[in-house]
Structures are given as C-alpha cells and as structure tokens.
C-alpha cells in the first residue's frame, strides 16, 4: 500500500498538472487561476484566467499555453499577460478541457461535447489541433469526451482518454500533426479516465474520479496497480527531481459552486518506481 501525502490543500479544483523547471504547474479551474507549487509546498499564482483554465502546455520558446474552457479559446501567456492564440468556438461544440502540446508546439485540445454539469445527455465530439501559428482544425471526431492525453517519447503516438467510453484511444501522429490509425489502446471497464500520464515502461497512470483512485494501466488493459485516494482523483502527473513522484489532483467533486465554497481540492503525492516519459 502506498501512502499519499498532501502537498497543498485549500484549492477549489486542481486540473492539468504539469511538471516543469522544478515545479508542478496546474490549473485551479474553479478559482480561475493557474498556479505552480514546488516540492516544499510553496505556491505562486502564475496568471488569472477568467474563462476557467484547464489544460496547460508550452511552446518551444517557453511561453505557456492555457486552455480557456467556457469561451473555448486557447490562450498564450506573453510577458504582458494572456493573449488569445486560437478561437476554438467554431470547432468545439461545448466547453474545452484538457490538452497536450507536442515538441513542435502543436496543441491537441479536447472538449466536453455537451453540458455535463447541466445534466445533458452525453454525445460524441471533436479533438482539435492548434498549430503554433494559431491555425486550428479538427483532427478526430466521434470522440466520447476526449480528456487527458499523452504523447510517446518518439513523438509518433498520441493516446487520449475517452471519459464516456471508458477507454484509452491511440492515434499515429503525422508529419503535419494529423491523427490517423485510430485504435483502442486499453478498455477500462468501470473506470472512466480523466487525466493521464505516461511512464518509462509505456504504462499509463489514469485518474479515475468515480472510483476514487489512480490506476497504472498497460497496453491491452491490464491494471498493474491501484492507489486509492480519500476523495476523488481527477488528474495525475509524474515529476519531481527523479521523475518518480506521482502527483494526484483530488477533490470531493467537480461541481463549480461546491468547489468554490468548500475549497476541498488538493495536490497529493506518492513515490513510484518507474519515472515519467513522453509528454506532457
């Protein structure tokens, strides 16, 4: 049994954790902020994001990209603040969500596809790719809430969690960023995926909110490990000095009003044997 330790608490709802430059960057989605925290728990506000931030990534020149959910935009953090990198409202039918950015600066952005918190019926949606010049296009359709995503170390494969299909789906990445050769990487049964991260043995850690756990999944669906958390696990990231710290974003639920009122969100950590790999 692994022991989970609380790195920081008092968050509204943490999402999109990313390890970079000795810190964990993440979105406090329902507090409309992007923050960073070091291994000692010292936090700092990176920027305010009124449109509700989610997925994070970086361009090759080091500028941060931030998904702005409710206005369905991809934002870029310049020296003078957040600027619009791309308007996705014509390509994403509902709120945007998580994202992975490849080594060339191409951002792959998922979206809900329907009003989850308004209790609408789930329906399929799109996965959008934004090139570094801001040109956006749909690269996959009929996705059941594309959520967490990873890119393998060779840059040739993107794997996305489809929350409402309870599976991980893989694509080949073309020279122009196109996604082809769609296939099921792993069926997850009763464990719908949220945020995910990849390790050096090509296994994927998956945050499973409905099960209050993170699981380590091998290609084909074998679950190699389960780690329970006290509330619900919504995202995970490998990082730390040796890449073996598993950061888990947890919260009692994802309801915006309740999250802002209770501030029950946390970043929790545990140590694992296999270090991170690939992106994010």
PDB file of N, CA and C in Angstrom, residues 150-159 169-173 179 183 185 198:
ATOM      1  N   UNK A 150      -1.614  11.929 -23.698  1.00  0.00           N
ATOM      2  CA  UNK A 150      -0.152  11.827 -23.630  1.00  0.00           C
ATOM      3  C   UNK A 150       0.399  11.615 -25.029  1.00  0.00           C
ATOM      4  N   UNK A 151       1.679  11.960 -25.194  1.00  0.00           N
ATOM      5  CA  UNK A 151       2.403  11.703 -26.435  1.00  0.00           C
ATOM      6  C   UNK A 151       3.651  10.908 -26.081  1.00  0.00           C
ATOM      7  N   UNK A 152       3.893   9.831 -26.818  1.00  0.00           N
ATOM      8  CA  UNK A 152       5.014   8.947 -26.529  1.00  0.00           C
ATOM      9  C   UNK A 152       6.353   9.654 -26.794  1.00  0.00           C
ATOM     10  N   UNK A 153       7.445   9.162 -26.180  1.00  0.00           N
ATOM     11  CA  UNK A 153       8.734   9.853 -26.300  1.00  0.00           C
ATOM     12  C   UNK A 153       9.223  10.063 -27.726  1.00  0.00           C
ATOM     13  N   UNK A 154       8.863   9.174 -28.647  1.00  0.00           N
ATOM     14  CA  UNK A 154       9.299   9.347 -30.036  1.00  0.00           C
ATOM     15  C   UNK A 154       8.442  10.350 -30.798  1.00  0.00           C
ATOM     16  N   UNK A 155       7.401  10.887 -30.151  1.00  0.00           N
ATOM     17  CA  UNK A 155       6.550  11.883 -30.779  1.00  0.00           C
ATOM     18  C   UNK A 155       5.619  11.342 -31.844  1.00  0.00           C
ATOM     19  N   UNK A 156       5.511  10.015 -31.949  1.00  0.00           N
ATOM     20  CA  UNK A 156       4.749   9.421 -33.048  1.00  0.00           C
ATOM     21  C   UNK A 156       3.345   8.961 -32.669  1.00  0.00           C
ATOM     22  N   UNK A 157       3.036   8.873 -31.379  1.00  0.00           N
ATOM     23  CA  UNK A 157       1.741   8.341 -30.954  1.00  0.00           C
ATOM     24  C   UNK A 157       1.109   9.249 -29.907  1.00  0.00           C
ATOM     25  N   UNK A 158      -0.161   9.571 -30.104  1.00  0.00           N
ATOM     26  CA  UNK A 158      -0.963  10.282 -29.116  1.00  0.00           C
ATOM     27  C   UNK A 158      -1.985   9.318 -28.555  1.00  0.00           C
ATOM     28  N   UNK A 159      -2.110   9.276 -27.225  1.00  0.00           N
ATOM     29  CA  UNK A 159      -3.093   8.435 -26.556  1.00  0.00           C
ATOM     30  C   UNK A 159      -4.003   9.339 -25.746  1.00  0.00           C
ATOM     31  N   UNK A 169      -7.565   5.633 -26.159  1.00  0.00           N
ATOM     32  CA  UNK A 169      -7.558   5.503 -27.613  1.00  0.00           C
ATOM     33  C   UNK A 169      -6.272   6.081 -28.176  1.00  0.00           C
ATOM     34  N   UNK A 170      -5.604   5.330 -29.051  1.00  0.00           N
ATOM     35  CA  UNK A 170      -4.316   5.750 -29.615  1.00  0.00           C
ATOM     36  C   UNK A 170      -4.467   6.173 -31.070  1.00  0.00           C
ATOM     37  N   UNK A 171      -3.598   7.109 -31.480  1.00  0.00           N
ATOM     38  CA  UNK A 171      -3.517   7.576 -32.862  1.00  0.00           C
ATOM     39  C   UNK A 171      -2.052   7.691 -33.258  1.00  0.00           C
ATOM     40  N   UNK A 172      -1.765   7.499 -34.543  1.00  0.00           N
ATOM     41  CA  UNK A 172      -0.472   7.869 -35.099  1.00  0.00           C
ATOM     42  C   UNK A 172      -0.497   9.363 -35.390  1.00  0.00           C
ATOM     43  N   UNK A 173       0.613  10.040 -35.102  1.00  0.00           N
ATOM     44  CA  UNK A 173       0.733  11.473 -35.375  1.00  0.00           C
ATOM     45  C   UNK A 173       1.508  11.654 -36.670  1.00  0.00           C
ATOM     46  N   UNK A 179      -3.977  13.077 -37.118  1.00  0.00           N
ATOM     47  CA  UNK A 179      -4.104  11.848 -36.347  1.00  0.00           C
ATOM     48  C   UNK A 179      -4.744  10.777 -37.212  1.00  0.00           C
ATOM     49  N   UNK A 183      -7.080   3.427 -32.856  1.00  0.00           N
ATOM     50  CA  UNK A 183      -7.281   2.089 -32.295  1.00  0.00           C
ATOM     51  C   UNK A 183      -7.439   2.186 -30.782  1.00  0.00           C
ATOM     52  N   UNK A 185      -6.336   1.476 -27.217  1.00  0.00           N
ATOM     53  CA  UNK A 185      -5.095   1.149 -26.507  1.00  0.00           C
ATOM     54  C   UNK A 185      -5.409   0.307 -25.273  1.00  0.00           C
ATOM     55  N   UNK A 198       2.198   9.271 -18.661  1.00  0.00           N
ATOM     56  CA  UNK A 198       2.906   8.114 -19.206  1.00  0.00           C
ATOM     57  C   UNK A 198       4.212   7.881 -18.448  1.00  0.00           C
TER      58      UNK A 198
END
